[in-house]
Structure formats: structure tokens, C-alpha cells
Coordinates of C-alpha atoms in Angstrom, one line a residue:
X1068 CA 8.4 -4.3 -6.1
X1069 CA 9.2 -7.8 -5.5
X1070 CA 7.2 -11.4 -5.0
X1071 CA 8.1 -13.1 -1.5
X1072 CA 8.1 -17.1 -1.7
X1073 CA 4.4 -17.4 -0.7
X1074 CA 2.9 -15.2 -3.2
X1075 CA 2.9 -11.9 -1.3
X1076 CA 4.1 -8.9 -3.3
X1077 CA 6.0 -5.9 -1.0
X1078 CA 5.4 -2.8 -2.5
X1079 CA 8.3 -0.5 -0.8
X1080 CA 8.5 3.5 -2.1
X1081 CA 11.0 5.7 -1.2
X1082 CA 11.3 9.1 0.3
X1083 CA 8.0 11.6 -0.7
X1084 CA 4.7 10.5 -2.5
X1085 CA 3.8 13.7 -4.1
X1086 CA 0.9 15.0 -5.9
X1087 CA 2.8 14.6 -9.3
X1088 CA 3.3 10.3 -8.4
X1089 CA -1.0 10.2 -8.1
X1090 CA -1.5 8.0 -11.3
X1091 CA 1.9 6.1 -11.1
X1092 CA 1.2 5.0 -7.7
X1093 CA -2.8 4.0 -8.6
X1094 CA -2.0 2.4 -12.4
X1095 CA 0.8 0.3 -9.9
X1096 CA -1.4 -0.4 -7.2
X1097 CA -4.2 -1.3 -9.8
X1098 CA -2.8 -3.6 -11.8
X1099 CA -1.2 -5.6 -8.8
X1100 CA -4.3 -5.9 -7.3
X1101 CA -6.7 -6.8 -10.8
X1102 CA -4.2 -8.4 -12.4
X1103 CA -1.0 -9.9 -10.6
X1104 CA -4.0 -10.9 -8.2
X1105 CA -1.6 -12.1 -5.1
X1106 CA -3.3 -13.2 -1.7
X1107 CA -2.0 -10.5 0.0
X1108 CA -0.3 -6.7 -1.3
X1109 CA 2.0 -4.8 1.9
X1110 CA 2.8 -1.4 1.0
X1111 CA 5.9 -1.2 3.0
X1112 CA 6.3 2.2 4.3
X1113 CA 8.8 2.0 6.0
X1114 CA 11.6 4.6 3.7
X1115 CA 8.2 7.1 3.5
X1116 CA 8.9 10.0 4.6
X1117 CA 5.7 12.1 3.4
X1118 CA 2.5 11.6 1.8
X1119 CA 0.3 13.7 0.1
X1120 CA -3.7 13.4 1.0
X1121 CA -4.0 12.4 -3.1
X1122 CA -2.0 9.3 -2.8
X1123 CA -3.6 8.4 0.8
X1124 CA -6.9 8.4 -0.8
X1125 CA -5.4 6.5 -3.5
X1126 CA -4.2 4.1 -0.9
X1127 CA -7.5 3.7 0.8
X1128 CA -9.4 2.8 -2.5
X1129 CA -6.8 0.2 -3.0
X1130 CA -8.1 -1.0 0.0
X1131 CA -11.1 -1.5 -1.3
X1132 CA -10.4 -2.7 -4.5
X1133 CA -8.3 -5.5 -3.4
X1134 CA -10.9 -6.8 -0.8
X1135 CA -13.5 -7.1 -4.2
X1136 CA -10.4 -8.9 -5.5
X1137 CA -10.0 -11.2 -3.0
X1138 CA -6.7 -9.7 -2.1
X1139 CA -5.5 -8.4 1.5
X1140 CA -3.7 -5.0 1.0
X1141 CA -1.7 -3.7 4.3
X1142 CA 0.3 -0.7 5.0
X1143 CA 3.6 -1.6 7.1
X1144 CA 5.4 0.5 8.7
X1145 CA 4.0 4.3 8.3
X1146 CA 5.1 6.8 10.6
X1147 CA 2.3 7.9 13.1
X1148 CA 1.7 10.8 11.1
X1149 CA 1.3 8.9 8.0
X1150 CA -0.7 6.1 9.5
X1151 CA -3.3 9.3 11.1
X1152 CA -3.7 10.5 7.5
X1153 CA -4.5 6.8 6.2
X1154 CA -6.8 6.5 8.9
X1155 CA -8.3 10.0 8.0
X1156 CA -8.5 8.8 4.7
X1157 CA -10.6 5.6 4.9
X1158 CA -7.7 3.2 5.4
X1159 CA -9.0 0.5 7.9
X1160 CA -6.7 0.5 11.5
X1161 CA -6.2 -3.2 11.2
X1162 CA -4.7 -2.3 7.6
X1163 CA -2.0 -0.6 9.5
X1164 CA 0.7 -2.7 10.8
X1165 CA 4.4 -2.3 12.3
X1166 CA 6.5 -5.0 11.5
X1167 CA 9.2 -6.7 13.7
X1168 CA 11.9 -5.5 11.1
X1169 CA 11.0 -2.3 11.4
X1170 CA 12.1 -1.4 15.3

């Protein structure tokens, strides 16, 4: 995790979210969002490799959550597979981004 110069925090996991990373990944994505409170949270997704349909719904409620917190939470760079199951499970497409880095 790490704070750019304006105030967004980047948010960039590594290899497989699991079944067994479920309440890591929503305590993380929790507190960020209620109490680090930035403008904006990016899950970079870029080193993702898999995600399991647990940690996509948790994903999506974060969604959620930070828009009652006044704070914009995007997905960069999922695979296509990953960004179908975020869409299946509730995440917004404009969520969904591909960065410049990324290609």
C-alpha cells in the first residue's frame, strides 16, 4: 500500500486472492475507505493473477462503501477475466480502468 502525492492510496496485491485472504482483504479495504478516508482508493491489479468470487464480492461492496464515504474506489488493471467476474459481481464498468503503465 502506498499514498501518491495527491492523496490517492494504490492498493497493489500480488499473485492469487484466495478464499483464505477474504477478511484481510475487507478489514484492509475497510479501514482505508472509513478511516484513512482518501479522495480516491485504485486497487491496482495489475500482478493479479486470480480471484476468487469471495474477494470480488468483497471488492464490489467496497465500491459501495467508499461512494457513502465520499471516496472513488477503482480497479486498474484486471485481466479481462478478472474484470468479467467484477462486473458479474456488482463492480461498476466505469470502476474498471486500464492504465497507460500497464501496456
Amino acid at each position: 500500500m502506498r499514498t501518491e502525492p495527491d492523496g490517492t492510496v494504490v492498493i497493489r496485491p500480488l499473485g492469487g486472492i484466495e478464499a483464505a485472504d477474504a477478511v484481510r482483504l475487507q478489514q484492509l479495504l475497510v479501514h482505508t475507505v472509513r478511516k484513512v478516508r482518501p479522495s480516491r482508493l485504485v486497487l491496482d491489479f495489475t500482478a493479479v493473477s486470480r480471484l476468487d468470487p469471495i474477494n470480488a464480492g468483497t471488492v464490489s461492496a467496497a465500491c459501495g462503501l467508499g461512494d457513502d464515504h465520499q471516496v472513488a474506489v477503482f480497479v486498474h488493471n484486471a485481466s479481462s477475466g478478472i474484470a468479467e467476474q467484477l462486473s458479474a459481481a456488482g463492480v461498476p464498468s466505469h470502476r474498471l480502468r486500464r492504465t497507460t503503465a500497464a501496456a
